[in-house]
Short mmCIF file of C-alpha atoms in Angstrom, two decimals:
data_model
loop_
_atom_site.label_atom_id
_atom_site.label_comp_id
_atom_site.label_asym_id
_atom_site.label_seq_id
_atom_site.Cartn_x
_atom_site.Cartn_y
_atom_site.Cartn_z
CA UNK Y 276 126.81 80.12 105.64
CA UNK Y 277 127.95 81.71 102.50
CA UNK Y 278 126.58 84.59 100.75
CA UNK Y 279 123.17 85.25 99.90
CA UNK Y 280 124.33 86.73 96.25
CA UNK Y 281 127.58 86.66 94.94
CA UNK Y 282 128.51 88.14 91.98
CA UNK Y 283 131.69 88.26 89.81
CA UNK Y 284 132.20 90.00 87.33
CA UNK Y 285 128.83 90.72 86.32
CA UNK Y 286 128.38 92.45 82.58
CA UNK Y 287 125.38 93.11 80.46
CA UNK Y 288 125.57 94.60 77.74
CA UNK Y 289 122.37 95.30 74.98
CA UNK Y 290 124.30 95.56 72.13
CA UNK Y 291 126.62 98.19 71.85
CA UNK Y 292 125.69 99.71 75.05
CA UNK Y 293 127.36 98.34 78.55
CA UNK Y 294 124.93 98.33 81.34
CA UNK Y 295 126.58 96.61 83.64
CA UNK Y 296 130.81 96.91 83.59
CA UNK Y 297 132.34 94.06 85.41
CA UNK Y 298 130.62 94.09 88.55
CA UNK Y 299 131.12 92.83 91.60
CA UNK Y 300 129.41 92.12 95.16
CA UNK Y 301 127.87 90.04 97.68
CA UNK Y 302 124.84 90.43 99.56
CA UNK Y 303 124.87 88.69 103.20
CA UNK Y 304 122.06 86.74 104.85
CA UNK Y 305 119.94 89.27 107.21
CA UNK Y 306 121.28 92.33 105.76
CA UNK Y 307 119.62 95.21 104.10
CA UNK Y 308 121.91 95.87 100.79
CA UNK Y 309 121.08 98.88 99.06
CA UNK Y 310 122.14 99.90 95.27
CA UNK Y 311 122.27 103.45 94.13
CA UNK Y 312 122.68 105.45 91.30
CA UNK Y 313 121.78 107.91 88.48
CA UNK Y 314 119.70 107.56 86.12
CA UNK Y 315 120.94 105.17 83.90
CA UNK Y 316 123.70 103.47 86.00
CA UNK Y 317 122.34 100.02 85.79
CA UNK Y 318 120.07 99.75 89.27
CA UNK Y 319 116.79 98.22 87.07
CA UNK Y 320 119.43 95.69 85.51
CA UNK Y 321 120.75 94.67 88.06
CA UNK Y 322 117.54 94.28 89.83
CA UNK Y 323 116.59 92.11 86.72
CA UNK Y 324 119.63 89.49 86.12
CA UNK Y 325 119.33 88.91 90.30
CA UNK Y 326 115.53 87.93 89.70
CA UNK Y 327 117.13 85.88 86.98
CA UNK Y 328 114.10 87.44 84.52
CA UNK Y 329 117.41 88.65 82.07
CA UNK Y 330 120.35 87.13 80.69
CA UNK Y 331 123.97 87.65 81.92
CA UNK Y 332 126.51 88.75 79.00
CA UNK Y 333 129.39 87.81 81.12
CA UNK Y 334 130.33 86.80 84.25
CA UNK Y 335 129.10 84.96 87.25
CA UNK Y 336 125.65 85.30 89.64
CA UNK Y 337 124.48 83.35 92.26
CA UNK Y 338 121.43 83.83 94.29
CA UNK Y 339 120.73 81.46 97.26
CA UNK Y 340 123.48 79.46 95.71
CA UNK Y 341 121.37 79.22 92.56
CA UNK Y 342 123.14 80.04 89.06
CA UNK Y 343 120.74 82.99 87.62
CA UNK Y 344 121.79 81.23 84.26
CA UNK Y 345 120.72 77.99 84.25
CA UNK Y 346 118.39 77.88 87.68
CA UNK Y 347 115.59 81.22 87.08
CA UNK Y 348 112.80 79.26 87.80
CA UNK Y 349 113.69 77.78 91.09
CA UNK Y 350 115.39 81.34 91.87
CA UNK Y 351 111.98 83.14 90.84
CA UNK Y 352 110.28 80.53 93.53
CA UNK Y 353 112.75 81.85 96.54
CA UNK Y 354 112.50 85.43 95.65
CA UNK Y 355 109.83 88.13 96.53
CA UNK Y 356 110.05 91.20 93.97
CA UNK Y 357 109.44 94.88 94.25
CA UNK Y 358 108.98 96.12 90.67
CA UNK Y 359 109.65 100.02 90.31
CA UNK Y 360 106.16 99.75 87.94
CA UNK Y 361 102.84 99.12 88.60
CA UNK Y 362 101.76 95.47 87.75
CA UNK Y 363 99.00 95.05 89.64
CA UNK Y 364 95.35 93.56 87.35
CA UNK Y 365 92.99 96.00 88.03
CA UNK Y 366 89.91 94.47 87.38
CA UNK Y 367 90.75 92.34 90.53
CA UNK Y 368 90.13 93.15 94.34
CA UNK Y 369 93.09 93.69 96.67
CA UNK Y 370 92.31 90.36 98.13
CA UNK Y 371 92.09 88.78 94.83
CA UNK Y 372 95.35 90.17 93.17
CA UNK Y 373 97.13 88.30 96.47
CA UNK Y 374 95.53 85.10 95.76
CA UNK Y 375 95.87 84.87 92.26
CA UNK Y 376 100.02 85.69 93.00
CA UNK Y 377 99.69 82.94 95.24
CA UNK Y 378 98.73 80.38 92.69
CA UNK Y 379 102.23 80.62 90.81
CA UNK Y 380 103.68 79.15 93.53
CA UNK Y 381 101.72 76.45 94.15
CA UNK Y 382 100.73 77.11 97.72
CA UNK Y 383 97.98 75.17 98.67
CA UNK Y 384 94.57 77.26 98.60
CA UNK Y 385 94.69 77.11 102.92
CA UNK Y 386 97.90 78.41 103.31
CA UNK Y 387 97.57 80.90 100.43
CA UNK Y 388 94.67 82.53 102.39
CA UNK Y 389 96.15 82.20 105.91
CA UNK Y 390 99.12 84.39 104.34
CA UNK Y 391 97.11 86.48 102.16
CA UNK Y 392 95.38 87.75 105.20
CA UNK Y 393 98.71 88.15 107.48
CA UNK Y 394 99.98 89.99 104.41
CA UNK Y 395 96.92 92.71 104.42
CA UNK Y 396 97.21 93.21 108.17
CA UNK Y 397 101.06 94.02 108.14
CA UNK Y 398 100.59 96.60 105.75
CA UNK Y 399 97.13 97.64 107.07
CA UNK Y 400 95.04 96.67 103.95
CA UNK Y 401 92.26 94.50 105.46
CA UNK Y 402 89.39 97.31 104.77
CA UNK Y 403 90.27 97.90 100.92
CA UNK Y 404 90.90 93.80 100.56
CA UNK Y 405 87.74 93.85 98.75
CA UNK Y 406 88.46 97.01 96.56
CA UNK Y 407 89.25 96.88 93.06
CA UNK Y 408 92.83 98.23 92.20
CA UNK Y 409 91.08 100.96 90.05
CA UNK Y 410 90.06 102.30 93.64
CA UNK Y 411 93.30 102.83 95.27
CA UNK Y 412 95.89 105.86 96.12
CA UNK Y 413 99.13 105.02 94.65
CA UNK Y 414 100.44 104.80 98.31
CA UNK Y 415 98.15 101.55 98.84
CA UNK Y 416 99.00 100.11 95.57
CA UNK Y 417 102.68 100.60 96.63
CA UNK Y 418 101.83 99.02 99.97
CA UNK Y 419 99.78 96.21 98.36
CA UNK Y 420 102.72 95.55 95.23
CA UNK Y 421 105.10 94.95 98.91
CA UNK Y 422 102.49 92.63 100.38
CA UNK Y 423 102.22 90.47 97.46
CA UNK Y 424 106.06 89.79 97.13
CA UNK Y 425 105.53 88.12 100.81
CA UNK Y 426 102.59 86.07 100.06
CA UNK Y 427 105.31 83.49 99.06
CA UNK Y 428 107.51 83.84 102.05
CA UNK Y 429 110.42 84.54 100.05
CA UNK Y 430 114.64 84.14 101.40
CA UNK Y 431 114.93 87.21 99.51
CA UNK Y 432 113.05 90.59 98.85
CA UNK Y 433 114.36 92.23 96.12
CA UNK Y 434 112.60 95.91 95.84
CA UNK Y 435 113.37 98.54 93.12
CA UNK Y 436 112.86 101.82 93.81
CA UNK Y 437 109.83 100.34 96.39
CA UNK Y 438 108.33 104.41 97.94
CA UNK Y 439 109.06 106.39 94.10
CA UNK Y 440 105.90 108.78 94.02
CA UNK Y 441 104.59 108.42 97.79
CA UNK Y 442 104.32 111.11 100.02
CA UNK Y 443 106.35 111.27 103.01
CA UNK Y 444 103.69 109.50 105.46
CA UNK Y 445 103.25 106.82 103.02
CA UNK Y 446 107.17 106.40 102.70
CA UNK Y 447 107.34 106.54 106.26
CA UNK Y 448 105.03 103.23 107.16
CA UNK Y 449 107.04 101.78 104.26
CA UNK Y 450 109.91 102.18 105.79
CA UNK Y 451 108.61 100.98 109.59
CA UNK Y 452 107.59 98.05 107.59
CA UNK Y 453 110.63 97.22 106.15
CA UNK Y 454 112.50 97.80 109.46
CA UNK Y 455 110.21 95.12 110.86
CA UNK Y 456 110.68 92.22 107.89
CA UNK Y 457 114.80 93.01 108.47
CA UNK Y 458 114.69 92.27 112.23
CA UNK Y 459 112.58 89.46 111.78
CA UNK Y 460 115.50 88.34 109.50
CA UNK Y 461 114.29 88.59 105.78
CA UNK Y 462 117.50 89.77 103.30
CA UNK Y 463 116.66 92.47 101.30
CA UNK Y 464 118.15 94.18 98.06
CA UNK Y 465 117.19 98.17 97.82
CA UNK Y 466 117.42 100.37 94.77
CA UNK Y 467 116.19 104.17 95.66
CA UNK Y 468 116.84 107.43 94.29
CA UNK Y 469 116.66 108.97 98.22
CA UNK Y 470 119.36 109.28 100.50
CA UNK Y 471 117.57 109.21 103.75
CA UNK Y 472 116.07 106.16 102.58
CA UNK Y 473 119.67 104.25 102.56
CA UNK Y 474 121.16 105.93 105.31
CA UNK Y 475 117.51 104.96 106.91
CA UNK Y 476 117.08 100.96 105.87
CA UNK Y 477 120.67 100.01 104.16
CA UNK Y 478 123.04 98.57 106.23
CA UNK Y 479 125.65 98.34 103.16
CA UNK Y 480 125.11 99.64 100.19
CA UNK Y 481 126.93 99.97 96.68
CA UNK Y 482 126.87 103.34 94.16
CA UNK Y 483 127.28 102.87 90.36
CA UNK Y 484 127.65 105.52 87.79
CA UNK Y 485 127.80 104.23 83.89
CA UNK Y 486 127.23 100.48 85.00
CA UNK Y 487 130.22 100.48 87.64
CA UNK Y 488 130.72 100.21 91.30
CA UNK Y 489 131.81 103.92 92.35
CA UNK Y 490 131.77 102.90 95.89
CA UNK Y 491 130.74 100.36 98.89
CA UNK Y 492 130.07 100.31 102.28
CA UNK Y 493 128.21 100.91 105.21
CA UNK Y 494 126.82 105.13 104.86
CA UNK Y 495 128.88 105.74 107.39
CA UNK Y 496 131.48 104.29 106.33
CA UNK Y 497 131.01 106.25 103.07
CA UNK Y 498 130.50 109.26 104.53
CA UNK Y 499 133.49 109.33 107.43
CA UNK Y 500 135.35 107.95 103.91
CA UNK Y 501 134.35 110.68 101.00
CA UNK Y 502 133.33 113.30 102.70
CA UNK Y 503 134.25 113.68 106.62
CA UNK Y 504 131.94 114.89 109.46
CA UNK Y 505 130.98 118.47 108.12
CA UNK Y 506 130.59 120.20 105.15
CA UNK Y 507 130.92 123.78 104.70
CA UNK Y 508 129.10 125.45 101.78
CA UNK Y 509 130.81 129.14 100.66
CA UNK Y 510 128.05 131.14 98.54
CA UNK Y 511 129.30 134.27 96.62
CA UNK Y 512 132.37 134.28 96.72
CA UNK Y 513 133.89 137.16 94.24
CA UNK Y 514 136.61 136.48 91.52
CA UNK Y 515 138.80 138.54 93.36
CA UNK Y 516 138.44 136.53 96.75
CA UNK Y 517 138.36 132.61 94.92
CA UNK Y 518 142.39 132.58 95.36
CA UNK Y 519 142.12 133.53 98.86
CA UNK Y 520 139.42 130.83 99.49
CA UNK Y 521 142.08 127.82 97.15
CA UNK Y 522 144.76 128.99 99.85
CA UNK Y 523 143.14 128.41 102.89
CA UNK Y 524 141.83 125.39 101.76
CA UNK Y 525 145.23 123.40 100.34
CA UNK Y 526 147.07 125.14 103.97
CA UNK Y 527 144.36 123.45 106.26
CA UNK Y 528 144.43 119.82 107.45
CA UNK Y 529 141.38 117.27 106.49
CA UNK Y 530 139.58 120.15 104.60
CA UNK Y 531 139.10 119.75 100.72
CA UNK Y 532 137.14 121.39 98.45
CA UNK Y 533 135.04 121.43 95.29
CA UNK Y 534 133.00 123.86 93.15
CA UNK Y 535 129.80 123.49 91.37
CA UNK Y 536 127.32 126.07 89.72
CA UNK Y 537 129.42 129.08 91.59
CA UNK Y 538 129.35 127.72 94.84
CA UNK Y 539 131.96 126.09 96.97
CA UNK Y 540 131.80 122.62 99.11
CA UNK Y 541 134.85 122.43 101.80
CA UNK Y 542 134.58 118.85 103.16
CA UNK Y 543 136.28 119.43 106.86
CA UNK Y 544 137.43 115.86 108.51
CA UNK Y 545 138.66 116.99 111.82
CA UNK Y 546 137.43 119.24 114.35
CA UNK Y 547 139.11 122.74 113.72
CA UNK Y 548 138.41 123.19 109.68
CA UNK Y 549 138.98 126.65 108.86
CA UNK Y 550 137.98 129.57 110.96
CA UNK Y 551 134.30 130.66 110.38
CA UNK Y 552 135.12 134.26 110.11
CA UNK Y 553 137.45 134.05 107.32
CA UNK Y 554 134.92 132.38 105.37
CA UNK Y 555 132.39 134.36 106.11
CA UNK Y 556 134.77 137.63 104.86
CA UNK Y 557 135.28 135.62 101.58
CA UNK Y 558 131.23 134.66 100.67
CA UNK Y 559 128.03 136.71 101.05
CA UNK Y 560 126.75 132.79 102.53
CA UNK Y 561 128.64 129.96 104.76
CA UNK Y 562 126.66 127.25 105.52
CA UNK Y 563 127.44 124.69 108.19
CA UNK Y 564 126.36 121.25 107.91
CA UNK Y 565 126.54 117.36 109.01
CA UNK Y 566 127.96 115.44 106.05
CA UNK Y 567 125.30 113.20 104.54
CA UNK Y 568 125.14 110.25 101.82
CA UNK Y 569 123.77 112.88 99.55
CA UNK Y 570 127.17 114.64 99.77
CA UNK Y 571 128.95 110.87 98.75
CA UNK Y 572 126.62 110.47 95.82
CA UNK Y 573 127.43 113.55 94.60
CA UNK Y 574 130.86 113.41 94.42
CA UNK Y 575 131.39 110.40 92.93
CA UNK Y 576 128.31 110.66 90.59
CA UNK Y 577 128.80 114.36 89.38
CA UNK Y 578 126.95 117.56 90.45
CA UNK Y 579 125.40 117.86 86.65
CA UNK Y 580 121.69 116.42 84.96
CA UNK Y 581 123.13 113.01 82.96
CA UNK Y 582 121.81 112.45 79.58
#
């Protein structure tokens, strides 16, 4: 079977400004595909032309072999979505919103409530189902936003930014619930601002920066890639010492190095590095630790706040 999404050359543009820069992907079926970025890279748009609810500029998108251009409605009937916002009617009960969702795709009233209620016991809402959404944490309107994409049994869950604001024990049954829909085979398509997140859930994922792809791959495969298997962080290292430091760096194998804000990142690839106790001679603080997808974002995306 072909792709789940495939896109080619995908740009948007709102008018002068490029959102999207030629990009290109595809998104298997059963996978977990994850899309990160800054603010401002083009995650949300992205999100939005595969739901087909925005227009392409240029360029090509398919989604379950639909073309987002001319085929949104029967695309918006396959898909469940994640919106980053709240969207939820909140003069309605938790068991109500689910209902009402299910009316849009003309599931017959039965079925609707057989999956309403499979829906509230996945993501353990059956004692607020008759609460109104006024009434809720945000971590239960977060959980109940997931359960409604599902109501519909979607091919595809598309989920942007789905655990922003929760705390980490709601995050955490987010993710366990997430886990569960991939094994049970459901494709999803992840935007998140957290790194443990996609090295948690993701089992590819893409990074854009100014509406292009930076980077894809696997996190390991980005990490092992970009970064290696350690970093080393030098704090405080003197004026007088920063030449030693360049030295030992450009004379050792697999190590390279970056600064940022006065300290220095040694990315080591192979087992020996450089020897802890001339670093520790050259900075008041070395720091030892694994590489992470963090470390990948970072260095492709910048170290600095973008406007």
């Amino acid at each position: 079977m072909g792709p789940i999404i495939w896109a080619w050359q995908v740009v948007k543009r709102y008018g002068s400004l490029v959102a999207l820069d030629h990009v290109s992907f595809q998104v298997e079926e059963g996978e977990c595909f994850g899309v990160l970025g800054p603010n401002g890279a083009g995650k949300t748009t992205l999100i939005r032309l595969m739901a087909a609810l925005s227009p392409l500029t240029e360029g090509r998108l398919l989604v379950d072999g639909l073309d987002v251009m001319r085929q949104g409605r029967l695309i918006r009937q396959r898909i469940g979505l994640v919106p980053q916002h709240d969207n939820l009617d909140p003069e309605l009960t938790v068991r109500q919103n689910l209902l009402v969702y299910s009316r849009y795709f003309d599931i017959p009233r039965p079925l609707a409530q057989k999956r309403v209620e499979e829906v509230l016991e996945l993501f353990h809402l059956q004692e607020r189902a008759n609460n109104r959404i006024d009434t809720l944490s945000e971590g239960l309107r977060r959980r109940l936003i997931l359960a409604r994409a599902l109501v519909s049994s979607p091919r595809l869950l598309i989920l942007d930014e789905p655990t922003a604001g929760l705390d980490p024990q709601a995050r955490h049954l987010v993710w366990q619930k997430l886990r569960q829909l991939r094994k049970e085979g459901l494709t999803m398509v992840l935007t998140t601002h957290y790194m443990d997140e996609a090295e948690q859930l993701c089992d590819r994922l893409l990074i854009l920066h100014q509406g292009r792809i930076m980077a894809e791959g696997s996190p390991q495969e980005l990490i092992e890639g970009y970064i290696g298997r350690e970093v080393v962080e030098v704090h405080g290292v003197s004026p007088s010492h920063r030449g030693h430091l360049q030295g030992l760096v450009a004379s050792a194998m697999g190590v390279e190095m970056e600064e940022a804000e006065g300290v220095f990142y040694l990315y080591v690839r192979h087992q020996d590095g450089i020897d802890p106790g001339t670093l520790r001679a050259l900075g008041r603080q070395v720091v030892y630790r694994r590489a992470n997808l963090e470390d990948v974002f970072l260095r492709l995306t910048g170290r600095g706040l973008a406007d």
